[in-house]
Amino acid sequence: MRGKKLLACVLAFAMLASLGGCAGKNGNGESQKEEKTSAVSEKSGSEKGGLDEKTPDEVTLNIMFRGSRPEGFEEVYEEFLKRTKDDLNIKLNFTWVENADYKEKLNLEIISGADYDLVYDALWLNLRVLAADDYYADLSEYFNNPEYPGLQKAFAPEVMENNKYYGKMCYIPLIRGYGNGVQVVHYRQDWADQWGIGQIDSYEKLEQYWEKAKSENILPVSVRSNRGFWQLFTSGAYYPGAAEAGIMQVASAGIDLFFYVKDGAVQAIAPSGAGDEAFKDFPEGWNYDFTVERYEKFADWAKKGYISPDSMTVSDEKMPYWAGEAASYIGTIDEAENNFTQMAKYSPEAVEGEFVWDDRIREMEDHAIVTNYMSNNGLCVPESSTKKDDTMRFLNWLFLSKENHDLFEMGIEGKDYELTEDGTYISLSAYPDSFPGYAFTWTPSYVTFSELTTGKNLEYRRYELKEESYVSQPVCGFAFDVTDVDLASYVAQVTAVSEKVSKTKYHGILSDGTRNYDSMREMLKVNTEECYQAGLQNIIDALWKQLDEHLAS
């Protein structure tokens, strides 16, 4: 496995100089391959994506899709063939793979050179390893290229640059907004009103709500095993104000490593839980172990009984909320649409509220959402594919117009959905709400919300789509490369130690499995010291070196 690092793309504050964020602007770069015969001009492909003069030979693309086949997909696919038979002349052969099986199957199929032309991948799946070993094709010639107007429209140059891996544009980022969603606590507004609390707009009111729920023998907050209290007290995993202070974090070996950048150079790196001394070289206001405070709060909430004693085994935190057995759960605002639908089945009397805990985001201020413009979801073309041009021809068609895009994401207009006067849609079948757009069609260029998204919720969703809502991290386009054999060994050794607390701390549990502790600060300090003994300093040194190289380039 090669140990090449991810090349630098764009630094944060330079990106923000003109518009407070780099995503969303289309570039006008020249084509990198003028002689390509399969390229599609806007004239010839305005709604179809066909070739200029004649219908190309029929070709079938093999696509590995993460998820089960949506109900009604056959009719959508037939409509696609009908619309494109005289220009694209492309057929699609989907292999539908259940979520639980996808990671293993993807790895086996790609490494074995199986006949696939397009696959879903992500950093949390196999992207980092497969990209490092050149299993995915470099697609840079197709993007920011006027010969592919659909791709140029849907994928801004800056976003593509910040999603390069190992110097290659081998990952097609699928995003709606430029962050990871507005974080919220979903709660029962009807109960909050009934209990005299009203709209929840502060942690104080949230605790009042949880206390009242407990007194009514209702579980205050349902949490999932791998999340616990999750991102509370942060903003999309970032601490409010940290980006502006030049601070960001990288997760490795089960530890959050915070680093401080000033004047284009790394000034300090400290692991969460290491204690105040480790943060002494951070800027004023941040020169202490600020990361531990929220875990102490989680421990306090757990002690008060706000989460289930069995929270570490919960796989579905939403069903108890839908059924009225839990008063809240923690997620993102885009989940509200599904909550409305599910609660109509299980708790018809329910009215949902959302507590947006970040003050600036709650007020929908400009430059409030921190982002690195990197996508959690994306598509890749295997290097072994013999139909790269045809694959990109299809994707160009898909993103060339809202009509093309919406056929796959929402279905057939008039049969699966209809549009309202305010631009939202009404579902006429199960298709629009069951197609997983995150795995195939997401782009900020074409977003349509359900009619169930109304009022303040709709305002927040539209706020997420605005370029000016975002502020960039101090460093963009960086991914810590741990594929070096020695470094990978240290990561494995440290992970074996950190995992004793890496989940329990999010549940407020003061135990590492070997002993109990009086405080979260004590538990994390002990665990961090053990991680240093297992090789944590080697990981920090490697991170510092890669960051310096990234910033220098």
XYZ file of C-alpha atoms in Angstrom:
553
model
C 0.000 0.000 0.000
C 1.392 3.324 -0.942
C 1.999 6.032 1.602
C 1.355 9.039 -0.605
C -0.375 11.896 1.098
C -3.396 13.798 -0.072
C -2.331 16.841 -2.045
C -3.293 20.298 -0.920
C -6.315 21.909 -2.478
C -7.343 25.269 -1.099
C -6.656 26.974 2.218
C -9.637 28.067 4.190
C -9.480 31.784 4.539
C -8.272 32.315 1.003
C -11.340 30.425 -0.097
C -13.543 32.728 1.935
C -12.092 35.952 0.633
C -14.837 36.659 -1.862
C -17.967 34.833 -0.762
C -17.365 33.389 2.688
C -16.952 29.915 1.226
C -15.687 28.247 -1.905
C -18.464 25.842 -2.731
C -21.158 26.540 -5.277
C -19.298 28.590 -7.894
C -18.934 27.199 -11.379
C -15.576 27.613 -13.067
C -14.750 28.188 -16.715
C -11.579 26.147 -17.067
C -10.479 24.874 -20.450
C -11.025 21.277 -21.486
C -8.097 19.041 -20.621
C -8.804 16.644 -23.466
C -10.163 18.364 -26.563
C -10.128 15.252 -28.730
C -12.593 13.213 -26.634
C -15.234 11.888 -29.020
C -17.740 10.996 -26.314
C -17.929 14.455 -24.782
C -21.325 16.093 -24.764
C -21.911 19.657 -25.860
C -24.630 21.726 -24.228
C -26.214 22.251 -27.619
C -26.572 18.554 -28.316
C -27.412 17.527 -24.783
C -29.511 20.340 -23.360
C -32.000 17.917 -21.835
C -30.795 14.625 -23.243
C -27.021 14.496 -23.100
C -26.697 12.847 -26.508
C -23.970 13.117 -29.132
C -23.996 15.768 -31.820
C -24.622 13.797 -34.995
C -25.592 10.185 -34.449
C -26.813 7.769 -31.839
C -23.845 5.934 -30.304
C -23.694 2.176 -30.075
C -25.690 0.717 -27.232
C -23.706 0.181 -24.035
C -24.596 -1.242 -20.619
C -23.111 0.245 -17.450
C -22.772 -1.951 -14.375
C -23.504 -0.021 -11.185
C -23.076 -1.185 -7.590
C -25.729 0.602 -5.537
C -25.749 0.829 -1.744
C -29.277 0.053 -0.625
C -32.306 -1.947 -1.684
C -34.206 -1.270 -4.901
C -36.846 1.430 -4.281
C -40.450 0.523 -4.900
C -41.394 1.706 -8.388
C -37.835 1.838 -9.713
C -38.663 -0.384 -12.706
C -41.080 2.224 -14.076
C -38.529 5.003 -13.522
C -35.871 3.028 -15.350
C -38.213 2.330 -18.289
C -38.932 6.055 -18.499
C -35.195 6.747 -18.562
C -34.727 4.322 -21.472
C -37.620 5.891 -23.344
C -36.222 9.406 -22.956
C -32.646 8.543 -23.923
C -32.812 5.724 -26.498
C -32.113 8.068 -29.420
C -29.164 9.926 -27.887
C -27.492 8.328 -24.858
C -28.383 4.768 -25.819
C -27.121 3.619 -22.409
C -28.595 0.819 -20.342
C -28.016 0.507 -16.615
C -27.490 -2.760 -14.773
C -27.862 -2.126 -11.037
C -26.554 -4.484 -8.374
C -28.494 -3.617 -5.221
C -26.519 -4.362 -2.053
C -27.992 -4.068 1.428
C -26.303 -1.473 3.628
C -24.980 -4.015 6.126
C -23.248 -6.014 3.384
C -22.008 -3.188 1.199
C -18.572 -2.440 2.646
C -17.331 -6.014 2.448
C -18.817 -6.678 -0.991
C -17.424 -3.431 -2.423
C -13.929 -4.241 -1.211
C -13.997 -7.797 -2.574
C -15.449 -6.837 -5.945
C -13.134 -3.901 -6.618
C -9.951 -5.703 -5.564
C -10.889 -8.722 -7.690
C -11.429 -6.507 -10.754
C -15.138 -7.305 -11.081
C -16.951 -5.685 -13.995
C -18.320 -2.476 -12.487
C -18.375 0.973 -14.054
C -19.729 3.028 -11.158
C -19.797 2.372 -7.406
C -20.695 4.186 -4.209
C -17.874 4.720 -1.705
C -17.007 6.974 1.223
C -14.253 7.672 3.739
C -16.166 5.642 6.292
C -16.207 2.708 3.853
C -13.227 1.781 1.646
C -12.397 5.023 -0.175
C -9.106 5.835 1.524
C -7.592 2.381 0.967
C -8.916 1.734 -2.543
C -7.953 5.214 -3.761
C -4.445 4.853 -2.312
C -3.954 1.628 -4.246
C -5.151 3.148 -7.551
C -8.318 1.085 -7.811
C -10.289 4.216 -8.754
C -9.840 6.216 -11.954
C -8.710 9.846 -12.043
C -11.668 11.761 -13.511
C -10.160 15.255 -13.550
C -10.458 15.611 -17.335
C -14.252 15.442 -17.112
C -14.804 18.138 -14.473
C -14.715 21.895 -14.928
C -14.864 20.993 -18.609
C -17.327 22.826 -20.898
C -17.714 19.658 -22.944
C -19.491 18.172 -19.915
C -21.882 20.988 -18.946
C -23.929 18.778 -16.631
C -20.900 17.926 -14.523
C -19.686 21.515 -14.669
C -23.050 22.740 -13.406
C -23.384 20.280 -10.538
C -19.793 20.060 -9.242
C -18.028 23.341 -8.484
C -14.235 23.330 -9.053
C -13.500 24.211 -5.434
C -15.607 21.329 -4.132
C -13.909 18.903 -6.498
C -10.460 20.145 -5.452
C -11.276 19.601 -1.786
C -12.367 16.045 -2.511
C -9.177 14.883 -4.197
C -7.424 11.828 -2.813
C -3.733 11.137 -3.317
C -3.562 13.854 -5.953
C -6.382 12.362 -8.001
C -9.924 13.505 -8.684
C -11.202 9.964 -8.223
C -14.202 10.777 -6.027
C -17.443 12.425 -7.166
C -18.821 14.118 -4.027
C -22.561 13.845 -3.458
C -23.774 16.698 -1.267
C -26.827 18.887 -0.834
C -25.423 21.601 1.401
C -21.739 22.117 2.112
C -21.851 20.862 5.683
C -23.069 17.720 7.403
C -26.529 18.997 8.231
C -27.825 21.372 10.901
C -27.573 19.509 14.216
C -30.742 19.480 16.305
C -32.515 17.747 19.146
C -35.843 16.486 17.797
C -38.471 16.782 20.520
C -42.243 16.780 21.058
C -43.392 20.380 20.822
C -46.897 19.399 21.951
C -45.449 18.013 25.191
C -43.188 21.033 25.683
C -46.232 23.302 25.342
C -48.344 21.098 27.607
C -45.611 21.169 30.259
C -45.308 24.967 30.116
C -41.817 25.005 28.585
C -42.699 26.269 25.109
C -40.215 26.338 22.257
C -36.823 24.985 23.304
C -34.076 27.461 22.415
C -31.476 26.840 25.122
C -29.794 23.997 26.975
C -31.549 25.192 30.144
C -34.961 24.630 28.565
C -33.790 21.315 27.155
C -32.890 20.109 30.651
C -36.249 21.328 31.971
C -37.947 19.331 29.239
C -35.925 16.199 29.997
C -36.615 16.522 33.731
C -40.353 16.792 33.107
C -40.279 13.816 30.729
C -38.534 11.738 33.402
C -41.182 12.697 35.938
C -43.818 11.482 33.461
C -42.014 8.113 33.150
C -40.966 8.918 29.579
C -37.357 8.344 28.517
C -35.961 11.904 28.190
C -33.661 11.213 25.207
C -33.190 8.108 23.099
C -29.604 7.651 21.892
C -27.875 5.147 19.635
C -25.033 2.903 20.769
C -22.383 4.406 18.485
C -23.405 8.021 19.148
C -24.606 8.653 22.667
C -25.033 12.389 23.216
C -23.151 12.771 19.927
C -22.347 16.326 18.813
C -24.080 18.334 21.532
C -22.062 21.432 22.470
C -20.279 21.358 19.124
C -21.284 22.599 15.692
C -21.192 19.694 13.277
C -18.287 18.149 15.235
C -16.544 21.549 15.369
C -16.403 23.723 18.463
C -18.142 27.083 17.887
C -15.522 29.755 17.224
C -12.659 27.280 16.809
C -12.318 27.672 13.039
C -12.075 31.445 13.329
C -9.335 30.973 15.953
C -7.351 28.735 13.603
C -8.236 25.490 15.377
C -9.507 22.284 13.829
C -9.376 18.580 14.528
C -8.520 15.269 12.913
C -9.851 11.981 14.245
C -7.362 9.117 14.262
C -6.952 5.948 16.320
C -10.172 6.741 18.169
C -8.857 10.101 19.395
C -9.686 13.675 18.400
C -6.389 15.427 17.657
C -6.751 19.214 17.765
C -4.253 21.439 15.990
C -3.690 25.183 15.874
C -2.645 26.874 12.622
C -1.266 30.414 12.455
C 0.547 32.203 9.620
C 0.297 29.131 7.432
C 2.035 26.792 9.881
C 1.045 24.352 12.602
C 1.746 25.822 16.037
C 0.531 23.027 18.303
C -1.253 19.663 18.361
C -3.023 18.249 21.411
C -5.213 15.175 21.889
C -8.595 15.586 23.540
C -8.419 14.555 27.177
C -4.675 15.157 27.561
C -5.167 17.926 30.133
C -4.665 21.692 30.172
C -0.870 21.579 29.810
C -1.168 19.933 26.382
C -3.124 22.959 25.098
C -0.853 25.674 26.539
C 0.344 26.817 23.084
C -3.174 27.280 21.723
C -4.489 30.866 21.389
C -5.966 32.771 24.309
C -9.368 31.437 25.261
C -8.446 28.012 23.936
C -5.255 27.323 25.910
C -6.787 24.673 28.169
C -8.394 21.284 27.544
C -11.701 22.762 26.401
C -12.712 19.435 24.862
C -13.444 17.706 28.183
C -16.176 20.056 29.376
C -18.921 18.557 27.246
C -18.044 15.008 28.295
C -18.363 16.113 31.918
C -21.846 17.367 31.044
C -22.685 14.046 29.413
C -21.673 12.297 32.640
C -23.921 14.636 34.629
C -26.872 13.914 32.315
C -26.291 10.174 32.491
C -26.196 10.365 36.298
C -29.544 12.191 36.232
C -31.062 9.354 34.222
C -31.704 11.218 30.969
C -30.599 8.259 28.822
C -31.327 4.567 29.142
C -28.938 2.473 31.269
C -28.783 0.185 28.215
C -27.936 2.989 25.780
C -24.733 1.244 24.643
C -26.826 -1.532 23.065
C -29.470 0.587 21.288
C -29.478 0.226 17.489
C -32.539 2.369 16.689
C -32.940 5.609 18.606
C -35.788 6.927 16.459
C -38.539 4.338 16.921
C -39.000 5.042 20.666
C -39.385 8.724 19.771
C -41.892 8.068 16.992
C -43.886 5.770 19.269
C -44.049 8.285 22.122
C -41.821 6.239 24.429
C -38.989 8.808 24.324
C -39.258 12.583 24.511
C -36.419 13.357 22.091
C -33.484 12.125 20.054
C -30.392 13.817 18.602
C -29.901 14.143 14.848
C -29.996 16.610 11.969
C -32.791 18.807 10.745
C -33.156 16.979 7.432
C -34.557 13.988 9.359
C -37.669 15.981 10.249
C -39.526 15.028 7.054
C -39.320 11.342 7.892
C -40.238 12.060 11.508
C -43.449 13.766 10.373
C -44.342 10.724 8.285
C -43.512 8.158 10.955
C -45.161 9.993 13.829
C -48.346 10.272 11.774
C -48.418 6.457 11.912
C -47.372 5.866 15.507
C -48.336 9.073 17.361
C -50.886 10.982 15.234
C -51.332 13.656 17.887
C -47.617 14.496 17.962
C -46.183 17.860 16.932
C -42.424 17.950 16.366
C -40.053 20.678 17.439
C -36.337 21.048 16.736
C -33.793 22.585 19.083
C -30.926 24.041 17.035
C -28.300 24.222 19.751
C -25.702 26.392 17.988
C -26.764 29.992 18.680
C -25.485 31.462 15.406
C -26.993 28.727 13.284
C -30.286 29.014 15.168
C -30.368 32.695 14.167
C -29.338 31.710 10.610
C -26.347 34.050 10.587
C -23.892 34.185 7.697
C -20.655 32.186 8.009
C -21.969 30.186 10.965
C -21.721 26.612 9.678
C -18.172 25.252 9.694
C -17.196 23.112 6.717
C -14.215 21.529 5.029
C -16.200 21.002 1.805
C -15.410 17.283 1.926
C -18.279 14.937 1.225
C -19.379 11.987 3.326
C -20.869 10.296 0.256
C -19.668 9.879 -3.309
C -19.304 7.892 -6.509
C -16.188 6.334 -8.012
C -15.344 4.808 -11.382
C -13.161 1.708 -10.995
C -9.851 1.900 -12.849
C -10.677 -1.503 -14.327
C -13.764 -0.149 -16.108
C -13.522 -0.124 -19.913
C -16.466 2.282 -20.185
C -15.249 5.384 -18.358
C -16.324 7.763 -21.136
C -19.791 6.217 -21.283
C -20.116 6.367 -17.500
C -19.274 10.058 -17.473
C -21.601 10.594 -20.441
C -24.422 9.155 -18.337
C -23.515 11.271 -15.288
C -23.338 14.362 -17.486
C -26.891 13.608 -18.641
C -28.053 12.977 -15.068
C -26.850 16.354 -13.809
C -27.505 18.360 -16.974
C -31.026 19.397 -15.991
C -33.427 19.229 -13.081
C -35.771 17.162 -15.223
C -33.125 14.481 -15.777
C -31.949 14.556 -12.175
C -35.407 14.430 -10.640
C -36.407 11.394 -12.681
C -34.024 9.263 -10.610
C -34.233 11.142 -7.306
C -38.005 11.723 -7.225
C -39.542 9.508 -9.903
C -42.034 10.302 -12.645
C -43.833 13.622 -12.243
C -47.579 13.105 -12.054
C -47.168 9.485 -11.009
C -44.670 9.540 -8.139
C -44.827 13.201 -7.160
C -46.246 16.587 -8.028
C -44.808 20.036 -7.421
C -46.524 22.710 -5.347
C -46.610 26.443 -5.947
C -43.904 27.087 -3.337
C -41.497 24.647 -5.004
C -41.939 21.724 -2.616
C -43.234 18.332 -3.723
C -46.113 16.069 -2.736
C -45.430 12.335 -2.766
C -47.905 10.323 -4.825
C -46.072 7.024 -4.324
C -43.440 5.522 -2.050
C -40.646 6.239 -4.535
C -39.625 9.855 -3.684
C -39.223 9.080 0.005
C -37.444 5.758 -0.480
C -34.821 6.578 -3.115
C -31.456 7.127 -1.320
C -30.257 10.227 -3.150
C -27.142 10.437 -0.965
C -25.831 7.390 -2.861
C -26.502 8.554 -6.418
C -28.009 11.976 -7.123
C -27.313 14.588 -4.448
C -26.098 17.980 -5.660
C -26.706 21.529 -4.377
C -27.863 22.436 -7.894
C -31.131 20.497 -7.663
C -32.810 20.292 -4.274
C -36.560 19.906 -3.797
C -38.059 19.609 -0.331
C -41.163 17.696 0.661
C -44.388 19.567 1.345
C -44.031 18.207 4.885
C -41.108 20.604 5.317
C -42.770 23.852 6.336
C -42.272 26.974 8.416
C -39.030 27.310 10.348
C -37.892 23.872 9.274
C -38.048 24.861 5.607
C -36.211 28.107 6.398
C -33.342 26.162 7.974
C -33.183 23.740 5.055
C -32.923 26.614 2.585
C -30.398 28.337 4.844
C -28.202 25.230 4.521
C -28.128 25.642 0.744
C -26.757 29.192 0.817
C -23.068 29.588 0.142
C -22.792 32.493 2.551
C -24.008 30.349 5.462
C -20.615 28.628 5.662
C -17.203 29.362 7.102
C -14.275 27.190 6.153
C -11.945 25.288 8.404
C -8.407 26.662 8.748
C -7.240 23.894 6.396
C -9.250 22.339 3.586
C -8.575 19.356 1.376
C -6.514 17.485 3.957
C -6.975 13.841 4.921
C -4.549 12.201 7.321
C -2.817 9.339 5.483
C -2.119 6.446 7.843
C -1.339 3.832 5.176
C 2.387 3.746 5.999
C 3.057 0.323 7.534
C 4.733 1.586 10.714
C 2.179 4.341 11.223
C -0.692 1.919 10.635
C 0.782 -0.294 13.338
C 0.843 2.593 15.815
C -2.736 3.464 14.901
C -3.818 -0.112 15.601
C -1.987 -0.168 18.939
C -3.425 3.157 20.090
C -6.917 2.272 18.889
C -6.856 -0.836 21.068
C -6.364 1.466 24.063
C -8.583 4.415 23.102
C -11.567 2.214 22.291
C -11.926 1.510 26.012
C -13.457 5.002 26.319
C -14.103 6.162 22.738
C -17.805 5.246 22.963
C -18.485 5.272 26.687
C -17.501 8.951 26.970
C -20.367 9.879 24.629
C -22.789 8.076 26.948
C -21.438 9.754 30.077
C -20.260 6.418 31.472
C -17.390 6.830 33.954
C -15.759 3.471 33.306
C -13.199 2.123 30.856
C -14.143 -1.495 31.459
C -11.330 -2.067 33.936
C -12.119 0.510 36.623
C -14.555 3.274 37.531
C -13.661 6.965 37.776
C -14.885 9.960 39.743
C -14.896 12.302 36.738
C -14.711 12.261 32.973
C -11.594 14.434 33.117
C -9.796 11.809 35.188
C -10.883 8.922 32.958
C -9.814 10.626 29.732
C -6.493 11.762 31.216
C -5.636 8.201 32.265
C -6.657 6.813 28.891
C -4.649 9.434 26.991
C -1.534 8.612 29.032
C -2.009 4.939 28.149
C -2.368 5.928 24.491
C 0.961 7.771 24.652
C 2.551 4.596 25.985
C 1.060 2.716 23.007
C 2.562 5.119 20.442
C 0.298 8.174 20.287
C 3.258 10.568 19.961
C 4.279 8.830 16.719
C 0.813 9.512 15.309
C 0.979 13.162 16.382
C 4.436 13.560 14.800
C 3.203 12.047 11.519
C 0.136 14.293 11.523
C 2.278 17.385 12.143
C 4.627 16.433 9.300
C 1.790 15.820 6.832
C 0.053 19.056 7.794
C 3.274 21.037 7.296
C 3.745 19.462 3.861
C 0.124 20.144 2.980
C 0.332 23.789 4.045
C 3.668 24.286 2.284
C 2.294 22.960 -0.991
